Amino acid sequence: MITMDTIIREGNPTLREVAKEVSVPLSDEDIKLGEEMMEFLHNSQDPVKAEELGLRGGVGLAAPQLDISKRIIAVHVPSGDLENPEPTLSAVMYNPKILSHSVQDACLGEGEGCLSVDREVPGYVVRHNKITLSYVDAAGVKQKIRLKNYEAIVVQHEIDHLNGVMFYDHINQENPYALKDGVLVIE
Ligand code: FHF
Ligand code: ZN
């Protein structure tokens, strides 16, 4: 089972590597890793299990955070709506690739954090507001989807991990809360 002890922290060089693509058809090992990554996200969002296991709540996880330099991410974004409890996005993605993106940028009003970063880093993390993404799903099937707003931000945070990029690399060094005109702030 993946716990906080499995997750490597900033300073570990693996977080700065460009991860390798996985081969398709997927290996049993890569399928199992994806399942374990998704299980971690579920556990981390379950108040009882998160408390028991000492997990920080997470909506995404990338294999390099487990010291595994492969292009695998898991995302699980809860709806936050009691009427509609289906997660707005839940998938393990192999070899995810941004095919195109909006001109408009966006950032989370609250900034971002990271399971591999044990400190608060204030500031806006400016990303693309919309992305068109291809990936291979857990069944080995190629998928192509469009994402916007929060879901697009989460996936970009995860794909950054596959490229050795940390969220704070995107924060304006002079003024962490400086924003160019037209950037959507997601609250
Ligand atoms: C998180 N947690 O998941 C953050 C960190 C924008 O590479 O966002 O480092 F648990 C992956 C509902 C809403 C439920 C938010 C992408 C952030 C990715 C994980 N938690 C949440 C929730 C959360 C990182 N990460 C603060 C841990
Ligand atoms: Zn992260």
PDB file of C-alpha atoms and ligand atoms in Angstrom:
ATOM      1  CA  MET A   1       0.000   0.000   0.000  1.00  0.00           C
ATOM      2  CA  ILE A   2       1.224   3.519  -0.809  1.00  0.00           C
ATOM      3  CA  THR A   3       1.502   5.785   2.258  1.00  0.00           C
ATOM      4  CA  MET A   4       3.241   9.122   2.938  1.00  0.00           C
ATOM      5  CA  ASP A   5       6.466   7.125   3.550  1.00  0.00           C
ATOM      6  CA  THR A   6       6.370   5.904  -0.070  1.00  0.00           C
ATOM      7  CA  ILE A   7       6.252   9.468  -1.402  1.00  0.00           C
ATOM      8  CA  ILE A   8       9.611  11.151  -2.046  1.00  0.00           C
ATOM      9  CA  ARG A   9      10.122  14.818  -1.182  1.00  0.00           C
ATOM     10  CA  GLU A  10      11.720  17.805  -2.915  1.00  0.00           C
ATOM     11  CA  GLY A  11      15.485  17.458  -3.046  1.00  0.00           C
ATOM     12  CA  ASN A  12      15.223  13.897  -4.350  1.00  0.00           C
ATOM     13  CA  PRO A  13      16.662  14.072  -7.897  1.00  0.00           C
ATOM     14  CA  THR A  14      13.961  11.764  -9.326  1.00  0.00           C
ATOM     15  CA  LEU A  15      11.504  14.680  -9.044  1.00  0.00           C
ATOM     16  CA  ARG A  16      13.661  16.622 -11.530  1.00  0.00           C
ATOM     17  CA  GLU A  17      13.986  13.856 -14.134  1.00  0.00           C
ATOM     18  CA  VAL A  18      12.032  13.478 -17.359  1.00  0.00           C
ATOM     19  CA  ALA A  19      10.126  10.217 -16.836  1.00  0.00           C
ATOM     20  CA  LYS A  20      10.128   7.445 -19.461  1.00  0.00           C
ATOM     21  CA  GLU A  21       7.072   6.471 -21.487  1.00  0.00           C
ATOM     22  CA  VAL A  22       5.505   3.124 -20.616  1.00  0.00           C
ATOM     23  CA  SER A  23       5.140   0.453 -23.291  1.00  0.00           C
ATOM     24  CA  VAL A  24       1.715  -0.457 -24.665  1.00  0.00           C
ATOM     25  CA  PRO A  25       0.195  -3.028 -24.237  1.00  0.00           C
ATOM     26  CA  LEU A  26       0.634  -2.167 -20.573  1.00  0.00           C
ATOM     27  CA  SER A  27       2.599  -4.550 -18.364  1.00  0.00           C
ATOM     28  CA  ASP A  28       0.883  -6.179 -15.391  1.00  0.00           C
ATOM     29  CA  GLU A  29       3.351  -4.241 -13.215  1.00  0.00           C
ATOM     30  CA  ASP A  30       2.295  -0.869 -14.660  1.00  0.00           C
ATOM     31  CA  ILE A  31      -1.410  -1.754 -14.355  1.00  0.00           C
ATOM     32  CA  LYS A  32      -0.898  -2.738 -10.708  1.00  0.00           C
ATOM     33  CA  LEU A  33       1.026   0.468  -9.998  1.00  0.00           C
ATOM     34  CA  GLY A  34      -1.830   2.521 -11.466  1.00  0.00           C
ATOM     35  CA  GLU A  35      -4.326   0.692  -9.252  1.00  0.00           C
ATOM     36  CA  GLU A  36      -2.213   1.336  -6.155  1.00  0.00           C
ATOM     37  CA  MET A  37      -1.894   5.026  -7.058  1.00  0.00           C
ATOM     38  CA  MET A  38      -5.675   5.318  -7.374  1.00  0.00           C
ATOM     39  CA  GLU A  39      -6.125   3.439  -4.076  1.00  0.00           C
ATOM     40  CA  PHE A  40      -3.873   6.017  -2.398  1.00  0.00           C
ATOM     41  CA  LEU A  41      -6.043   8.886  -3.694  1.00  0.00           C
ATOM     42  CA  HIS A  42      -9.207   7.148  -2.460  1.00  0.00           C
ATOM     43  CA  ASN A  43      -7.667   6.491   0.974  1.00  0.00           C
ATOM     44  CA  SER A  44      -6.337  10.040   1.212  1.00  0.00           C
ATOM     45  CA  GLN A  45      -9.831  11.450   0.581  1.00  0.00           C
ATOM     46  CA  ASP A  46     -11.521   9.110   3.073  1.00  0.00           C
ATOM     47  CA  PRO A  47     -11.458  10.980   6.410  1.00  0.00           C
ATOM     48  CA  VAL A  48     -11.301   7.748   8.460  1.00  0.00           C
ATOM     49  CA  LYS A  49      -8.563   6.066   6.395  1.00  0.00           C
ATOM     50  CA  ALA A  50      -6.602   9.285   5.957  1.00  0.00           C
ATOM     51  CA  GLU A  51      -6.534   9.764   9.742  1.00  0.00           C
ATOM     52  CA  GLU A  52      -5.592   6.108  10.394  1.00  0.00           C
ATOM     53  CA  LEU A  53      -2.808   6.125   7.811  1.00  0.00           C
ATOM     54  CA  GLY A  54      -1.678   9.728   8.338  1.00  0.00           C
ATOM     55  CA  LEU A  55      -2.309  10.726   4.714  1.00  0.00           C
ATOM     56  CA  ARG A  56      -2.565  14.223   3.257  1.00  0.00           C
ATOM     57  CA  GLY A  57      -5.624  14.526   1.035  1.00  0.00           C
ATOM     58  CA  GLY A  58      -4.690  14.341  -2.615  1.00  0.00           C
ATOM     59  CA  VAL A  59      -6.482  14.727  -5.943  1.00  0.00           C
ATOM     60  CA  GLY A  60      -3.539  13.585  -8.044  1.00  0.00           C
ATOM     61  CA  LEU A  61      -0.382  11.497  -7.879  1.00  0.00           C
ATOM     62  CA  ALA A  62       2.426  10.935 -10.384  1.00  0.00           C
ATOM     63  CA  ALA A  63       4.699   7.858 -10.475  1.00  0.00           C
ATOM     64  CA  PRO A  64       7.916   9.937 -10.054  1.00  0.00           C
ATOM     65  CA  GLN A  65       6.589  10.916  -6.596  1.00  0.00           C
ATOM     66  CA  LEU A  66       6.988   7.216  -5.735  1.00  0.00           C
ATOM     67  CA  ASP A  67      10.583   7.299  -7.056  1.00  0.00           C
ATOM     68  CA  ILE A  68       9.382   5.546 -10.210  1.00  0.00           C
ATOM     69  CA  SER A  69      10.402   7.523 -13.275  1.00  0.00           C
ATOM     70  CA  LYS A  70       7.563   6.402 -15.564  1.00  0.00           C
ATOM     71  CA  ARG A  71       4.887   8.461 -17.362  1.00  0.00           C
ATOM     72  CA  ILE A  72       1.944   7.348 -15.208  1.00  0.00           C
ATOM     73  CA  ILE A  73      -0.463   9.626 -13.314  1.00  0.00           C
ATOM     74  CA  ALA A  74      -3.645   9.091 -11.300  1.00  0.00           C
ATOM     75  CA  VAL A  75      -6.265  11.793 -10.797  1.00  0.00           C
ATOM     76  CA  HIS A  76      -9.379  11.670  -8.638  1.00  0.00           C
ATOM     77  CA  VAL A  77     -11.298  14.920  -8.358  1.00  0.00           C
ATOM     78  CA  PRO A  78     -14.308  14.734  -6.020  1.00  0.00           C
ATOM     79  CA  SER A  79     -17.468  16.573  -7.073  1.00  0.00           C
ATOM     80  CA  GLY A  80     -17.997  18.410  -3.794  1.00  0.00           C
ATOM     81  CA  ASP A  81     -21.749  18.272  -4.587  1.00  0.00           C
ATOM     82  CA  LEU A  82     -23.915  16.050  -2.350  1.00  0.00           C
ATOM     83  CA  GLU A  83     -26.645  15.942  -5.032  1.00  0.00           C
ATOM     84  CA  ASN A  84     -24.130  14.661  -7.571  1.00  0.00           C
ATOM     85  CA  PRO A  85     -21.447  12.640  -5.730  1.00  0.00           C
ATOM     86  CA  GLU A  86     -19.752  11.246  -8.878  1.00  0.00           C
ATOM     87  CA  PRO A  87     -16.143  12.439  -9.119  1.00  0.00           C
ATOM     88  CA  THR A  88     -15.769  14.999 -11.903  1.00  0.00           C
ATOM     89  CA  LEU A  89     -12.625  13.208 -13.101  1.00  0.00           C
ATOM     90  CA  SER A  90     -11.192   9.859 -12.018  1.00  0.00           C
ATOM     91  CA  ALA A  91      -8.605   8.043 -14.108  1.00  0.00           C
ATOM     92  CA  VAL A  92      -5.201   6.447 -14.267  1.00  0.00           C
ATOM     93  CA  MET A  93      -3.448   7.873 -17.317  1.00  0.00           C
ATOM     94  CA  TYR A  94      -0.469   6.275 -19.055  1.00  0.00           C
ATOM     95  CA  ASN A  95       1.698   8.407 -21.356  1.00  0.00           C
ATOM     96  CA  PRO A  96      -0.592  11.459 -20.989  1.00  0.00           C
ATOM     97  CA  LYS A  97       0.122  14.148 -23.568  1.00  0.00           C
ATOM     98  CA  ILE A  98      -1.255  17.669 -23.976  1.00  0.00           C
ATOM     99  CA  LEU A  99      -2.130  17.917 -27.672  1.00  0.00           C
ATOM    100  CA  SER A 100      -3.330  21.530 -27.555  1.00  0.00           C
ATOM    101  CA  HIS A 101      -4.364  24.168 -25.075  1.00  0.00           C
ATOM    102  CA  SER A 102      -6.350  27.380 -24.760  1.00  0.00           C
ATOM    103  CA  VAL A 103      -4.771  30.791 -25.136  1.00  0.00           C
ATOM    104  CA  GLN A 104      -6.449  31.714 -21.848  1.00  0.00           C
ATOM    105  CA  ASP A 105      -4.537  30.874 -18.685  1.00  0.00           C
ATOM    106  CA  ALA A 106      -5.938  30.043 -15.252  1.00  0.00           C
ATOM    107  CA  CYS A 107      -4.770  29.498 -11.710  1.00  0.00           C
ATOM    108  CA  LEU A 108      -6.225  28.367  -8.405  1.00  0.00           C
ATOM    109  CA  GLY A 109      -7.082  31.287  -6.138  1.00  0.00           C
ATOM    110  CA  GLU A 110      -5.728  29.310  -3.187  1.00  0.00           C
ATOM    111  CA  GLY A 111      -2.451  28.508  -4.913  1.00  0.00           C
ATOM    112  CA  GLU A 112      -1.180  24.917  -5.013  1.00  0.00           C
ATOM    113  CA  GLY A 113       0.483  22.421  -2.742  1.00  0.00           C
ATOM    114  CA  CYS A 114       2.187  19.113  -3.400  1.00  0.00           C
ATOM    115  CA  LEU A 115       2.492  15.791  -1.609  1.00  0.00           C
ATOM    116  CA  SER A 116       6.244  16.017  -2.255  1.00  0.00           C
ATOM    117  CA  VAL A 117       6.555  19.503  -0.731  1.00  0.00           C
ATOM    118  CA  ASP A 118       6.321  19.795   3.074  1.00  0.00           C
ATOM    119  CA  ARG A 119       5.970  23.575   3.176  1.00  0.00           C
ATOM    120  CA  GLU A 120       3.560  26.211   2.004  1.00  0.00           C
ATOM    121  CA  VAL A 121       4.637  28.056  -1.115  1.00  0.00           C
ATOM    122  CA  PRO A 122       2.385  31.089  -1.647  1.00  0.00           C
ATOM    123  CA  GLY A 123       1.518  32.460  -5.052  1.00  0.00           C
ATOM    124  CA  TYR A 124      -0.442  31.907  -8.230  1.00  0.00           C
ATOM    125  CA  VAL A 125       0.544  28.901 -10.324  1.00  0.00           C
ATOM    126  CA  VAL A 126      -0.426  30.038 -13.808  1.00  0.00           C
ATOM    127  CA  ARG A 127      -1.404  27.226 -16.179  1.00  0.00           C
ATOM    128  CA  HIS A 128      -3.547  26.685 -19.305  1.00  0.00           C
ATOM    129  CA  ASN A 129      -7.288  27.018 -18.641  1.00  0.00           C
ATOM    130  CA  LYS A 130      -8.230  24.297 -21.159  1.00  0.00           C
ATOM    131  CA  ILE A 131      -6.279  21.349 -22.499  1.00  0.00           C
ATOM    132  CA  THR A 132      -6.865  18.593 -25.022  1.00  0.00           C
ATOM    133  CA  LEU A 133      -5.222  15.473 -23.717  1.00  0.00           C
ATOM    134  CA  SER A 134      -4.429  12.015 -25.044  1.00  0.00           C
ATOM    135  CA  TYR A 135      -3.518   9.086 -22.830  1.00  0.00           C
ATOM    136  CA  VAL A 136      -3.737   5.323 -22.591  1.00  0.00           C
ATOM    137  CA  ASP A 137      -6.275   4.209 -19.990  1.00  0.00           C
ATOM    138  CA  ALA A 138      -6.026   1.336 -17.487  1.00  0.00           C
ATOM    139  CA  ALA A 139      -7.609  -1.008 -20.052  1.00  0.00           C
ATOM    140  CA  GLY A 140      -4.860  -0.113 -22.543  1.00  0.00           C
ATOM    141  CA  VAL A 141      -7.219   1.940 -24.721  1.00  0.00           C
ATOM    142  CA  LYS A 142      -6.117   5.274 -26.204  1.00  0.00           C
ATOM    143  CA  GLN A 143      -8.318   8.140 -25.053  1.00  0.00           C
ATOM    144  CA  LYS A 144      -8.610  11.788 -26.073  1.00  0.00           C
ATOM    145  CA  ILE A 145     -10.438  14.240 -23.796  1.00  0.00           C
ATOM    146  CA  ARG A 146     -10.867  17.979 -23.238  1.00  0.00           C
ATOM    147  CA  LEU A 147     -10.552  19.365 -19.727  1.00  0.00           C
ATOM    148  CA  LYS A 148     -11.075  22.832 -18.341  1.00  0.00           C
ATOM    149  CA  ASN A 149     -10.772  24.739 -15.081  1.00  0.00           C
ATOM    150  CA  TYR A 150      -9.885  22.730 -11.955  1.00  0.00           C
ATOM    151  CA  GLU A 151      -9.571  19.337 -13.683  1.00  0.00           C
ATOM    152  CA  ALA A 152      -7.228  20.824 -16.287  1.00  0.00           C
ATOM    153  CA  ILE A 153      -5.092  22.391 -13.530  1.00  0.00           C
ATOM    154  CA  VAL A 154      -4.770  19.092 -11.644  1.00  0.00           C
ATOM    155  CA  VAL A 155      -3.729  17.167 -14.758  1.00  0.00           C
ATOM    156  CA  GLN A 156      -1.151  19.841 -15.645  1.00  0.00           C
ATOM    157  CA  HIS A 157       0.316  19.613 -12.099  1.00  0.00           C
ATOM    158  CA  GLU A 158       0.651  15.834 -12.602  1.00  0.00           C
ATOM    159  CA  ILE A 159       2.132  16.018 -16.118  1.00  0.00           C
ATOM    160  CA  ASP A 160       4.642  18.548 -14.800  1.00  0.00           C
ATOM    161  CA  HIS A 161       5.912  15.825 -12.420  1.00  0.00           C
ATOM    162  CA  LEU A 162       6.581  13.620 -15.469  1.00  0.00           C
ATOM    163  CA  ASN A 163       8.779  16.409 -16.852  1.00  0.00           C
ATOM    164  CA  GLY A 164      10.666  17.235 -13.651  1.00  0.00           C
ATOM    165  CA  VAL A 165       8.711  20.442 -13.060  1.00  0.00           C
ATOM    166  CA  MET A 166       7.452  21.529  -9.605  1.00  0.00           C
ATOM    167  CA  PHE A 167       4.417  23.790  -9.112  1.00  0.00           C
ATOM    168  CA  TYR A 168       6.488  26.622  -7.667  1.00  0.00           C
ATOM    169  CA  ASP A 169       8.543  26.822 -10.883  1.00  0.00           C
ATOM    170  CA  HIS A 170       5.486  28.622 -12.313  1.00  0.00           C
ATOM    171  CA  ILE A 171       5.214  31.249  -9.539  1.00  0.00           C
ATOM    172  CA  ASN A 172       6.385  34.772 -10.348  1.00  0.00           C
ATOM    173  CA  GLN A 173       9.557  35.261  -8.276  1.00  0.00           C
ATOM    174  CA  GLU A 174       9.250  39.067  -7.900  1.00  0.00           C
ATOM    175  CA  ASN A 175       5.547  39.136  -7.056  1.00  0.00           C
ATOM    176  CA  PRO A 176       3.941  35.724  -6.351  1.00  0.00           C
ATOM    177  CA  TYR A 177       0.457  37.237  -6.770  1.00  0.00           C
ATOM    178  CA  ALA A 178       1.129  39.212  -9.954  1.00  0.00           C
ATOM    179  CA  LEU A 179      -1.273  38.227 -12.729  1.00  0.00           C
ATOM    180  CA  LYS A 180      -1.374  39.236 -16.379  1.00  0.00           C
ATOM    181  CA  ASP A 181      -4.703  40.494 -17.771  1.00  0.00           C
ATOM    182  CA  GLY A 182      -7.254  37.807 -18.622  1.00  0.00           C
ATOM    183  CA  VAL A 183      -5.974  35.048 -16.346  1.00  0.00           C
ATOM    184  CA  LEU A 184      -8.949  33.168 -14.863  1.00  0.00           C
ATOM    185  CA  VAL A 185      -8.724  32.770 -11.083  1.00  0.00           C
ATOM    186  CA  ILE A 186     -10.528  29.571 -10.032  1.00  0.00           C
ATOM    187  CA  GLU A 187     -12.013  29.842  -6.528  1.00  0.00           C
TER     188      GLU A 187
HETATM  189  C1  FHF B   1      -2.791  17.586  -4.144  1.00  0.00           C
HETATM  190  N1  FHF B   1      -4.153  18.305  -2.321  1.00  0.00           N
HETATM  191  O1  FHF B   1      -3.619  16.742  -4.353  1.00  0.00           O
HETATM  192  C2  FHF B   1      -2.970  18.646  -3.093  1.00  0.00           C
HETATM  193  C3  FHF B   1      -1.782  18.859  -2.155  1.00  0.00           C
HETATM  194  C4  FHF B   1      -3.541  21.103  -8.075  1.00  0.00           C
HETATM  195  O2  FHF B   1       1.267  15.668  -7.712  1.00  0.00           O
HETATM  196  O3  FHF B   1      -5.593  19.381  -3.657  1.00  0.00           O
HETATM  197  O4  FHF B   1       1.342  16.632  -5.252  1.00  0.00           O
HETATM  198  F1  FHF B   1      -7.896  16.146  -1.053  1.00  0.00           F
HETATM  199  C5  FHF B   1       0.277  15.550  -6.967  1.00  0.00           C
HETATM  200  C6  FHF B   1     -10.485  18.136  -2.557  1.00  0.00           C
HETATM  201  C7  FHF B   1      -9.743  19.193  -3.007  1.00  0.00           C
HETATM  202  C8  FHF B   1      -9.869  17.096  -1.901  1.00  0.00           C
HETATM  203  C9  FHF B   1      -8.364  19.231  -2.782  1.00  0.00           C
HETATM  204  C10 FHF B   1      -3.010  19.724  -7.912  1.00  0.00           C
HETATM  205  C11 FHF B   1      -2.605  19.367  -6.519  1.00  0.00           C
HETATM  206  C12 FHF B   1      -1.987  17.986  -6.448  1.00  0.00           C
HETATM  207  C13 FHF B   1      -0.985  16.188  -5.048  1.00  0.00           C
HETATM  208  N2  FHF B   1      -6.392  18.143  -1.895  1.00  0.00           N
HETATM  209  C14 FHF B   1      -5.394  18.666  -2.699  1.00  0.00           C
HETATM  210  C15 FHF B   1      -8.506  17.145  -1.671  1.00  0.00           C
HETATM  211  C16 FHF B   1      -7.745  18.189  -2.124  1.00  0.00           C
HETATM  212  C17 FHF B   1      -1.579  17.616  -5.022  1.00  0.00           C
HETATM  213  N3  FHF B   1       0.248  16.115  -5.762  1.00  0.00           N
HETATM  214  C18 FHF B   1      -2.036  20.047  -1.234  1.00  0.00           C
HETATM  215  C19 FHF B   1      -1.461  17.616  -1.321  1.00  0.00           C
HETATM  216 ZN    ZN B   2       2.622  17.313  -6.813  1.00  0.00          ZN
END
